XYZ file of C-alpha atoms in Angstrom:
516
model
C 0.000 0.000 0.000
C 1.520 3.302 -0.563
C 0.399 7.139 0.300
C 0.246 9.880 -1.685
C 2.729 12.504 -0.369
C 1.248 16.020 0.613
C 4.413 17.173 2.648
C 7.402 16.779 0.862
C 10.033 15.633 2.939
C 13.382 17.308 3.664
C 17.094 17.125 3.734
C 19.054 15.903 0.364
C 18.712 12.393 -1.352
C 21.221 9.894 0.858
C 22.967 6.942 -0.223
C 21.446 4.890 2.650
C 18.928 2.473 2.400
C 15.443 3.306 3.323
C 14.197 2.722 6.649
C 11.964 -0.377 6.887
C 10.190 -1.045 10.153
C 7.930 -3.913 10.846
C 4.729 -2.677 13.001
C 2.175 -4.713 14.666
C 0.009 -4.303 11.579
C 2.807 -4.746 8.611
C 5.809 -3.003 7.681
C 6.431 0.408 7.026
C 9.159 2.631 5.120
C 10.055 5.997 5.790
C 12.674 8.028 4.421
C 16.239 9.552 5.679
C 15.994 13.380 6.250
C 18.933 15.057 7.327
C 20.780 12.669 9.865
C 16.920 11.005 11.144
C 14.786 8.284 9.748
C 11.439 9.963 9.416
C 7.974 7.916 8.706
C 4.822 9.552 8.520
C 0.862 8.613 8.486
C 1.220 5.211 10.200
C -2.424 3.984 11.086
C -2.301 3.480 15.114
C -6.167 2.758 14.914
C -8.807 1.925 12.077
C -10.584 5.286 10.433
C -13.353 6.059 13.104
C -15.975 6.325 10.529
C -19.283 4.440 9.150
C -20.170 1.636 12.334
C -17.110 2.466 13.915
C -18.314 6.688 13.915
C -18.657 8.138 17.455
C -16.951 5.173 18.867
C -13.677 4.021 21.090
C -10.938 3.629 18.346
C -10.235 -0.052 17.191
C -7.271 -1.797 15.965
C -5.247 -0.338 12.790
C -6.379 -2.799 9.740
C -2.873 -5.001 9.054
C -1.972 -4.482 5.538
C 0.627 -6.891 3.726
C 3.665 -5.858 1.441
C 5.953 -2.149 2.775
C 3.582 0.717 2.937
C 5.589 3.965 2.166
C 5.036 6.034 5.169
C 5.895 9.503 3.202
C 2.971 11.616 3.738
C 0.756 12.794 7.215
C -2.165 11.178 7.200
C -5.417 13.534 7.027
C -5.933 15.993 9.462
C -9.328 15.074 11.397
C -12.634 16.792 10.932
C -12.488 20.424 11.213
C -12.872 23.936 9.677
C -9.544 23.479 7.503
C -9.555 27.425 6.793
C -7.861 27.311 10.316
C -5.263 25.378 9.277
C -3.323 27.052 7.504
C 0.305 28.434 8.077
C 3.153 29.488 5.660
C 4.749 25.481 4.063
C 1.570 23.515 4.604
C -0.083 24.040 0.970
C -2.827 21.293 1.004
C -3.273 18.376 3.237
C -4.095 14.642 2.248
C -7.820 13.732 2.173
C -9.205 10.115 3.050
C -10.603 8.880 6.995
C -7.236 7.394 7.845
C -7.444 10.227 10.573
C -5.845 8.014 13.427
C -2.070 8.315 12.436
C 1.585 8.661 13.827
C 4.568 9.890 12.625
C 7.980 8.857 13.883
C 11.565 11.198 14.082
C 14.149 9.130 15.249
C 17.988 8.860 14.964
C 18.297 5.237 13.919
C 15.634 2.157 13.408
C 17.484 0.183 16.338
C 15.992 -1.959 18.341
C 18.857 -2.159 20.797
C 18.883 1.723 20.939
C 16.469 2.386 23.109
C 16.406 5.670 23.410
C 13.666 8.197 25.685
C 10.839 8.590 23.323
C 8.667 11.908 23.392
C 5.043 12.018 22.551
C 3.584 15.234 21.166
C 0.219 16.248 21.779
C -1.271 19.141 19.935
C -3.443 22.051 21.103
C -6.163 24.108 19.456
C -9.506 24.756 21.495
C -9.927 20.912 21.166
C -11.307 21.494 17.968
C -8.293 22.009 15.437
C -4.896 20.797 14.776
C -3.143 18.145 12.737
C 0.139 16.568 12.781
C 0.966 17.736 9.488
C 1.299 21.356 10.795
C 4.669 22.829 9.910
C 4.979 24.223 13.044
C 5.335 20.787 14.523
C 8.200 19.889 12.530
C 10.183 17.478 15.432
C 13.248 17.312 13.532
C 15.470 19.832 15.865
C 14.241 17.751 19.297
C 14.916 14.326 17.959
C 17.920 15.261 16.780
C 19.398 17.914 19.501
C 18.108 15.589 22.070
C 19.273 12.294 20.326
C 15.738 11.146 21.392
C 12.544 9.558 19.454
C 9.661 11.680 18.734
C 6.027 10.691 17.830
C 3.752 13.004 16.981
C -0.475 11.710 16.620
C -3.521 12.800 15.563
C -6.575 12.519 17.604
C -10.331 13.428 16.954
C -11.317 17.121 17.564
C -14.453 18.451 17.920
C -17.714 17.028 17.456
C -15.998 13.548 16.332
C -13.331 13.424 19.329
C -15.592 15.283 21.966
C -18.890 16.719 21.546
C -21.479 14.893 24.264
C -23.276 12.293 22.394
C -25.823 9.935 23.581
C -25.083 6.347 22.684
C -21.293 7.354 21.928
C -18.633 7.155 24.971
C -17.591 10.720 26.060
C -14.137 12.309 25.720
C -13.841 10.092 22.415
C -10.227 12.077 21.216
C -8.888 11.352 24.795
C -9.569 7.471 24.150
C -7.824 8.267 20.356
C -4.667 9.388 22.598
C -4.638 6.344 24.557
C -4.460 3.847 21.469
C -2.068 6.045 20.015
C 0.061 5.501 22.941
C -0.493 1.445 23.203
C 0.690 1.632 19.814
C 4.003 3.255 21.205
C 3.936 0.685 23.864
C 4.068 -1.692 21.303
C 5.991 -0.648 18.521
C 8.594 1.764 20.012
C 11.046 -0.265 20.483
C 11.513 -1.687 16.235
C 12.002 2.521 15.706
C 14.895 2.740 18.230
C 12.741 3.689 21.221
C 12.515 2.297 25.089
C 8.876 2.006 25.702
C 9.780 1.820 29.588
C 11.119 5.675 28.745
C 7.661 7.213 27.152
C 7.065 10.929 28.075
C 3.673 12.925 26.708
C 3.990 16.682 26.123
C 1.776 19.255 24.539
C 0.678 22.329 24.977
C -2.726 24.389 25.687
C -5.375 21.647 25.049
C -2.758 19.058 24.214
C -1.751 19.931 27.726
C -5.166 19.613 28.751
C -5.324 16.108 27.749
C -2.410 15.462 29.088
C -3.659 16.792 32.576
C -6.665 14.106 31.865
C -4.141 11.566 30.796
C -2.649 11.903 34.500
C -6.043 11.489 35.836
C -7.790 7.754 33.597
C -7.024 4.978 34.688
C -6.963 3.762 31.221
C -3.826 5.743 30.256
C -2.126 4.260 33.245
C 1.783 2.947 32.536
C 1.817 4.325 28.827
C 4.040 6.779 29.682
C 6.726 7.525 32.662
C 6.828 11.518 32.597
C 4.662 14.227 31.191
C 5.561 17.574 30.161
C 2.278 20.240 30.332
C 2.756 23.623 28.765
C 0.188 25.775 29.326
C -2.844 23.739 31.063
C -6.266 24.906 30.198
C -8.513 25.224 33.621
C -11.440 24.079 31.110
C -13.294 20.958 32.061
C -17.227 20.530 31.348
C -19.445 18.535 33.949
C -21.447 15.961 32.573
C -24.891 18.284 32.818
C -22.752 20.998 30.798
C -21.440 18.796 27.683
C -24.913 17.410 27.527
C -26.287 21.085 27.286
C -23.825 22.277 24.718
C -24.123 19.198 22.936
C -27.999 19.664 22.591
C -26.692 23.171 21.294
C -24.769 21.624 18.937
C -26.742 18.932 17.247
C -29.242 21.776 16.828
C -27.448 23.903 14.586
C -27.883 20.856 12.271
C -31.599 20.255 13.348
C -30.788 17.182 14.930
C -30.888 15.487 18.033
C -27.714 14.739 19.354
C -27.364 10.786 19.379
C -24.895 9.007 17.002
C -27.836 7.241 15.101
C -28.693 11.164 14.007
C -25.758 12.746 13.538
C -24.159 10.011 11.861
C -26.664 11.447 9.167
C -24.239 13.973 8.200
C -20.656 13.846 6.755
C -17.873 14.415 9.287
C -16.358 17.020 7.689
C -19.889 18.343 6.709
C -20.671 18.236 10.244
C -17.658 20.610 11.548
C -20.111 23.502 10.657
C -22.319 22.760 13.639
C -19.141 23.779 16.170
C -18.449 26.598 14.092
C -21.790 28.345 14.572
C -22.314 27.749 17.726
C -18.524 29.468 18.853
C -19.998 32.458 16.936
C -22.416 33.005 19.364
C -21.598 31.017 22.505
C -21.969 34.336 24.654
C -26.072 34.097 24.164
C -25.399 31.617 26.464
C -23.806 33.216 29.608
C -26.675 32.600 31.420
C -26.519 28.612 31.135
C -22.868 28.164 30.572
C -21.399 30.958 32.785
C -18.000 30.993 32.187
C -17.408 28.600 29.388
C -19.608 31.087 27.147
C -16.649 33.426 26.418
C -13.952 30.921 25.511
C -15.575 30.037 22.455
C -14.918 26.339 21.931
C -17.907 24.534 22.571
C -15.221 21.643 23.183
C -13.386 20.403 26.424
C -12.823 17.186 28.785
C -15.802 15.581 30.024
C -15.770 14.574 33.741
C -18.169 11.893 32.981
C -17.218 9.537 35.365
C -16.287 6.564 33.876
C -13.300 7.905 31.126
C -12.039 10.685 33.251
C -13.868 9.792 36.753
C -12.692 13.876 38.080
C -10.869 16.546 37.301
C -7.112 16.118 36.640
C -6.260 18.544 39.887
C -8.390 16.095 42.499
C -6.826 12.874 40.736
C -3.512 14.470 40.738
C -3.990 15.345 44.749
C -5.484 12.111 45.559
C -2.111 10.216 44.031
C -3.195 9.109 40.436
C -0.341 10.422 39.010
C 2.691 10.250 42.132
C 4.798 7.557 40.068
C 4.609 9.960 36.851
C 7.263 12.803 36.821
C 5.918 15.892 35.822
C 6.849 19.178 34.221
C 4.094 21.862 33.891
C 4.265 26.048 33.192
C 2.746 28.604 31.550
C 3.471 31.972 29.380
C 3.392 34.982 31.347
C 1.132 36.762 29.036
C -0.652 34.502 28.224
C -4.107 35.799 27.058
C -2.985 38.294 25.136
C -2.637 36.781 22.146
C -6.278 36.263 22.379
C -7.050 40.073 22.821
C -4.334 40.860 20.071
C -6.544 38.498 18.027
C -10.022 39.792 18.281
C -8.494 43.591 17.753
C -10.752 44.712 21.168
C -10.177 48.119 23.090
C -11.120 46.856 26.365
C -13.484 49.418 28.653
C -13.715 50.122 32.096
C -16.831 47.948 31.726
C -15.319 44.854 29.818
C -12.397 44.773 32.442
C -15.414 44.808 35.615
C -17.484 42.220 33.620
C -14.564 40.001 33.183
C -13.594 40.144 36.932
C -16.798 38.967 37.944
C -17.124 36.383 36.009
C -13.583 34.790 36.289
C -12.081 36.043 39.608
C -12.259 33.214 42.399
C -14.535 34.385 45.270
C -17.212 36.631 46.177
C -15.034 39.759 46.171
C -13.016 38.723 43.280
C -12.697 42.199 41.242
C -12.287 43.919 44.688
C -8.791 41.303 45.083
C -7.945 41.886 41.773
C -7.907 45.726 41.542
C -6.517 45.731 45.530
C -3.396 43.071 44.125
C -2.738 45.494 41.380
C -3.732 49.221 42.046
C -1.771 50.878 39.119
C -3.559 48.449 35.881
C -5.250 49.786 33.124
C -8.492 47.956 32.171
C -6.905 46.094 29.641
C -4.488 44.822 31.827
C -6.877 43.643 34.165
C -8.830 41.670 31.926
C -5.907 40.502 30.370
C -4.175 39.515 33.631
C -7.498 37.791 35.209
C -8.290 35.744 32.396
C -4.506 34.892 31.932
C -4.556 33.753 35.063
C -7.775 31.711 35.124
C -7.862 30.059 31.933
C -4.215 29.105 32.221
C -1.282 30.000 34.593
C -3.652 28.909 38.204
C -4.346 25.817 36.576
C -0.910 25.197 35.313
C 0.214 26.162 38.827
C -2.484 23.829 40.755
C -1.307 21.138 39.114
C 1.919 20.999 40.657
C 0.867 21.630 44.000
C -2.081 18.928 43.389
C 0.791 16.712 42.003
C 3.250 17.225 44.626
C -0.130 17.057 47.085
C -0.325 13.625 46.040
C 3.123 12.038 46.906
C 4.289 12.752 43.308
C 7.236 15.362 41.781
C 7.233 18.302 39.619
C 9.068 20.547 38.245
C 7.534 24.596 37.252
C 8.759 26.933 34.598
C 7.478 30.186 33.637
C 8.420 31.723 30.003
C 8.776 35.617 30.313
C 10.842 36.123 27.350
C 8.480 38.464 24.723
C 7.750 37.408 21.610
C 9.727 39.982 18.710
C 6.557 40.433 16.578
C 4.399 43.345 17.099
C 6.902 45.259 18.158
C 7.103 43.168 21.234
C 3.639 44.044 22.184
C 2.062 40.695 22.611
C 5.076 39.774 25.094
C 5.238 36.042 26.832
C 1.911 35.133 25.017
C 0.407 32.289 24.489
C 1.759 29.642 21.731
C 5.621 31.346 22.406
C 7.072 27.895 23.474
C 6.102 26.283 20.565
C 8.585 27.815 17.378
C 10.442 28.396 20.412
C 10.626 24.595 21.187
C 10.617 23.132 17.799
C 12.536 25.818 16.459
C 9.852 26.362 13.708
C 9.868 30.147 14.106
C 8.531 30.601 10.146
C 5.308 28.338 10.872
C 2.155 28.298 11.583
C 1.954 30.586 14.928
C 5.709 31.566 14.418
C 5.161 33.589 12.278
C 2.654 36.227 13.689
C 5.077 35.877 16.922
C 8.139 36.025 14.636
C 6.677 38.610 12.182
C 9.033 36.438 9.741
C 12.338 37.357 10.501
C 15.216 35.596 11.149
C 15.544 34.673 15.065
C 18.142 36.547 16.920
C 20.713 34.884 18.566
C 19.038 35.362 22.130
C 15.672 33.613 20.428
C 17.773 30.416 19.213
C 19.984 30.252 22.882
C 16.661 30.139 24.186
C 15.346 27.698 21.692
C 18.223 25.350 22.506
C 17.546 25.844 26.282
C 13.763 24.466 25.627
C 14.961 21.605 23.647
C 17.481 20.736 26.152
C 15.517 20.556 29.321
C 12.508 19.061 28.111
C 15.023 16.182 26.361
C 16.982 15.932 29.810
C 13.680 15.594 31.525
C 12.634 12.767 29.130
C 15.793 10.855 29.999
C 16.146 11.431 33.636
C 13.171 13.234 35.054
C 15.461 16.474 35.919
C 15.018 19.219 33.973
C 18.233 20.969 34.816
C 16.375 22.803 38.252
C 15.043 22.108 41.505
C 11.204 20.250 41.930
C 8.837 22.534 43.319
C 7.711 22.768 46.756
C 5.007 24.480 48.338
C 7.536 26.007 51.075
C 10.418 27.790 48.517
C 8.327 27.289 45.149
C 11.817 27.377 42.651
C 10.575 27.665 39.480
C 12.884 27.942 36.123
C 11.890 31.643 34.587
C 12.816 31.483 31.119
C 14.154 35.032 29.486
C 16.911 35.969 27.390
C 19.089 35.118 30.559
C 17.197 31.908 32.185
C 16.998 32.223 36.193
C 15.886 30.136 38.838
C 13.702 32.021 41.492
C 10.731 31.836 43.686
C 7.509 31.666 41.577
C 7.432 35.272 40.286
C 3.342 35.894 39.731
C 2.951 35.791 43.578
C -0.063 38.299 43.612
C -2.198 36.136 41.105
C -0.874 33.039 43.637
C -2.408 34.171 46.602
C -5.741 35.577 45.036
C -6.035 32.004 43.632
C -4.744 30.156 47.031
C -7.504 27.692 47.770
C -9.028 27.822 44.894
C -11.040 24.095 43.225
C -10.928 23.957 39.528
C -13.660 21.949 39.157
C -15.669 20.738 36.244
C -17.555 23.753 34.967
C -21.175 23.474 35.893
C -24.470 23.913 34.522
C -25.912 27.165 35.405
C-alpha cells in the first residue's frame, strides 16, 4: 500500500537504504531526512468512521507488502480554513485520521532511546500533525531522542457529548495512540519503559486528563504540560452544549442522528455555535466566552474527576511531571479579536472569572496601578491558564508525586514586542519552527536573533533531559520555597514570580464547569 505525499520531505537524497520497520500491523518505510529516519501517516487505529463513527478507536487494519510512510495522514474533521500556516499548501484527504509519525535517529531496536510524545493544542477542535509548526526534527535530533507526533479526533468527532457514543472520544484516540508506542517503540529505536507525553494548551489539557484515567495508566513515565487549560465541562454541561450543537444541524444529538451527516460536513455545527456562545452566559457561565464549545468531560467513567483532584489524591505520584505557563498569556487572544477593552469589559470580566465573592475587589486591591486592559488581560490569563498550570503541581506534589515549574517571560519579537510572553511562544520556540504556523505572527518572519535560538536550545534541552532522567536541569517545586525555572533571554531560577495572582487564587477548586 503506498500514500500519496502532501508534505514533501526534507534534507538531500542519501545513499542509505530506506528505513523499513515492521509494526504490529505490517511493515512500514520511511525516508532519511537530514541525519533522522522519518515515517509519517502510520495507522495506530482503524478510520473512526461508518459503524465504527462516534466510537472508542479499534485496531489499525494489518496491511501486507511495505507501505511507504511519506505523507501525514489527514488531518481530522475540522474547519480546515484554520489550518493554515506558511509550508503547509494542502493536506491529504481520506478517513485514515488516526495516524503517527515517527523522528528518530536510527531504526534500532537495541537503541532504546527516551521517546517523546507530542500532543497538539487548538480549542480541542483544530490541529493536525501535518502542521509545519510541529516539525520534530530539531528535538529528535538535539536531544538524540525519538519523537512521535499523533492525531486525535477534535471536535464534534473526538468530543462533543453524544448519547449512545462514549464521552471524551479524542482522549480514548490518545490512549491507542500511545499502546501503539507501547508496542511498537522499540523496532524505531525507542525504550517504551522511557515514554514521556507533552503538549501544549489543550494538548496539555489532555495530558492533565491523561494523569487522571485509569486507562492511560503505565503508557508513559513523565509528562511535560505547557500551558494547562482550567477548562473541564461537567457531565450536565457537555450534555447542554451538545444539545446546542446537534441543533445547529436540526438534529438530536445521538450518534444514530448525527451520523446522518458527513464528518467534515458536520464541523459547521461547532463553528456556529462558537460564533455566538456568549447568548449563552446565562446557562454556561464561564465557558460562554472561551468560544470552543469543546473540552474534557468529567463523565465519570473515562475521566472519573478533574485532573487537579486525581492528581492530589495520588493518580499520578509515580509519573514525573513538568508543567508552566506563558506569562502573558491571554494576550494573544485580545491581540486576536483587535478589542479596546473598557472600564466595563475589564469589571465584567472580573466577575465572572475572579475566584470568590469579592473577586474584582482582590484583583484591583493586588494590582492598584492596571489599566483595564491589563486587568482583563491579567485575570483571564490567570484563570484560563497559569492557576491551573500552577495547581497542578501543588495537586501533584499534594499527592506524593514530583514536579518541576517553569514560567516563560521572554516576549515574543513580533508586534513590536507588544504581545510579550503570550500564548503559543514555546512552541517555534521549542521546535525551532519560528517561520510556521503561529511563528510567524510571533516572529513577524524574521530571522531569530541569537538570544531567540539560545533560548530555543535551552527548551529543547531541558525538556530532552527531563525525558531521559526526570530532571530538567532545576530544583522540583515545593510548596515552602516554590523554585521555578523563569525562562528570558538570561534563564533564572527564582521563587515563583506571579505571587499576587498566587495568593488571590490560594484555595481555589478547579472543578468541572457546571451547569448554570
Amino acid at each position: 500500500m503506498t500514500t500519496t505525499e502532501s508534505h514533501p520531505p526534507t534534507g538531500g537524497p542519501s545513499d542509505q537504504p530506506a528505513p523499513v520497520v515492521r509494526t504490529t500491523a505490517g511493515a512500514v518505510r520511511g525516508r532519511r531526512e537530514e541525519g533522522l529516519a522519518v515515517f509519517r501517516g502510520i495507522p495506530f487505529a482503524a478510520p473512526p468512521v461508518g459503524e465504527a463513527r462516534f466510537m472508542a478507536p479499534s485496531p489499525a487494519h494489518a496491511w501486507d507488502g511495505i507501505r511507504d510512510a511519506y505523507a501525514f495522514g489527514p488531518p481530522p474533521p475540522q474547519d480546515l480554513g484554520n489550518l493554515g500556516g506558511p509550508g503547509l499548501l494542502d493536506v491529504p484527504e481520506g478517513d485514515e485520521w488516526l495516524t503517527v509519525n515517527v523522528w528518530t535517529p536510527e531504526p534500532d531496536p537495541a537503541a532504546r532511546r527516551p521517546v517523546m510524545v507530542w500532543i497538539y493544542g487548538g480549542a480541542y477542535k483544530l490541529g493536525h500533525t501535518g502542521s509545519p509548526g510541529y516539525d520534530a526534527r530539531h528535538i529528535a535530533a538535539d536531544g538524540d531522542v525519538v519523537v512521535v507526533s499523533l492525531n486525535y479526533r477534535v471536535g464534534m468527532e473526538g468530543f462533543a457529548f453524544i448519547e449512545g457514543a462514549p464521552a471524551n472520544r479524542g482522549l480514548l484516540d490518545q490512549v491507542a495512540a500511545l499502546e501503539w508506542v507501547r508496542d511498537n517503540i522499540e523496532a524505531f529505536g525507542g525504550d517504551p519503559d522511557r515514554v514521556t507525553v507533552f503538549g501544549e494548551s489543550a494538548g496539555a489539557g489532555s495530558i492533565a486528563s491523561l494523569l487522571a484515567m485509569p486507562r492511560a495508566t503505565g503508557l508513559f513515565r513523565r509528562a511535560i504540560a505547557q500551558s494547562v487549560p482550567g477548562t473541564f465541562f461537567s457531565g450536565e454541561l457537555a450534555r447542554d452544549i451538545g444539545l446546542a450543537l446537534a441543533a445547529e444541524m436540526g438534529l438530536r444529538p445521538t450518534a444514530a442522528d448525527l451520523s446522518t451527516i458527513a464528518p467534515r460536513r458536520l464541523t459547521s455545527a461547532g463553528e456556529t455555535l462558537s460564533a455566538k456562545m456568549l447568548q449563552y452566559i446565562d446557562r454556561w457561565g464561564q465557558a460562554a466566552p472561551t468560544v470552543t464549545p469543546f473540552s474534557p468531560v468529567v463523565d465519570g467513567e473515562v475521566l472519573p474527576t478533574t485532573p487537579w483532584q486525581a492528581l492530589a489524591a495520588g493518580s499520578a505520584k509515580d509519573v514525573d511531571l513538568l508543567v508552566g505557563h506563558n506569562r502573558d498569556e491571554f494576550r494573544l487572544f485580545i491581540a486576536m479579536a483587535g478589542r479596546q477593552i473598557t472600564e466595563e469589559k475589564a469589571s465584567a470580566a472580573l466577575r465572572l472569572f475572579a475566584p470568590g465573592p469579592d473577586g474584582e475587589q482582590a484583583y484591583r486591591a493586588a494590582f492598584p496601578d492596571a489599566s483595564p486592559g491589563e486587568l482583563y488581560e491579567r485575570v483571564q490569563t490567570d484563570w484560563l491558564f497559569n492557576m491551573p498550570s500552577l495547581h497542578l503541581a501543588e495537586a501533584q506534589t499534594a499527592g506524593g508525586g514530583r514536579a518541576h515549574v517553569y514560567e516563560l517571560t521572554w516576549p515574543a519579537p513580533g508586534s513590536g514586542g507588544a504581545l510579550g510572553a503570550c500564548h503559543g511562544l514555546d512552541i517555534p520556540l521549542l521546535f525551532g519552527t519560528y517561520g510556521a504556523d503561529l511563528g510567524a505572527l510571533l516572529f513577524a518572519g524574521t530571522e531569530p536573533s541569537a538570544e531567540a535560538l539560545s533560548l530555543s536550545s535551552r527548551f529543547r534541552s531541558s525538556w530532552t533531559s527531563f525525558a531521559r532522567t526526570g530532571d530538567p536541569g532545576w530544583p522540583a517545586y515545593d510548596v515552602g520555597e516554590r523554585l521555578v525555572q523563569v525562562l528570558d533571554a538570561e534563564p533564572v531560577v527564582r521563587a515563583y514570580p506571579e505571587e499576587a495572582s498566587r495568593r488571590l487564587w490560594e484555595g481555589y477548586d478547579f472543578s468541572a464547569l457546571p451547569l448554570l
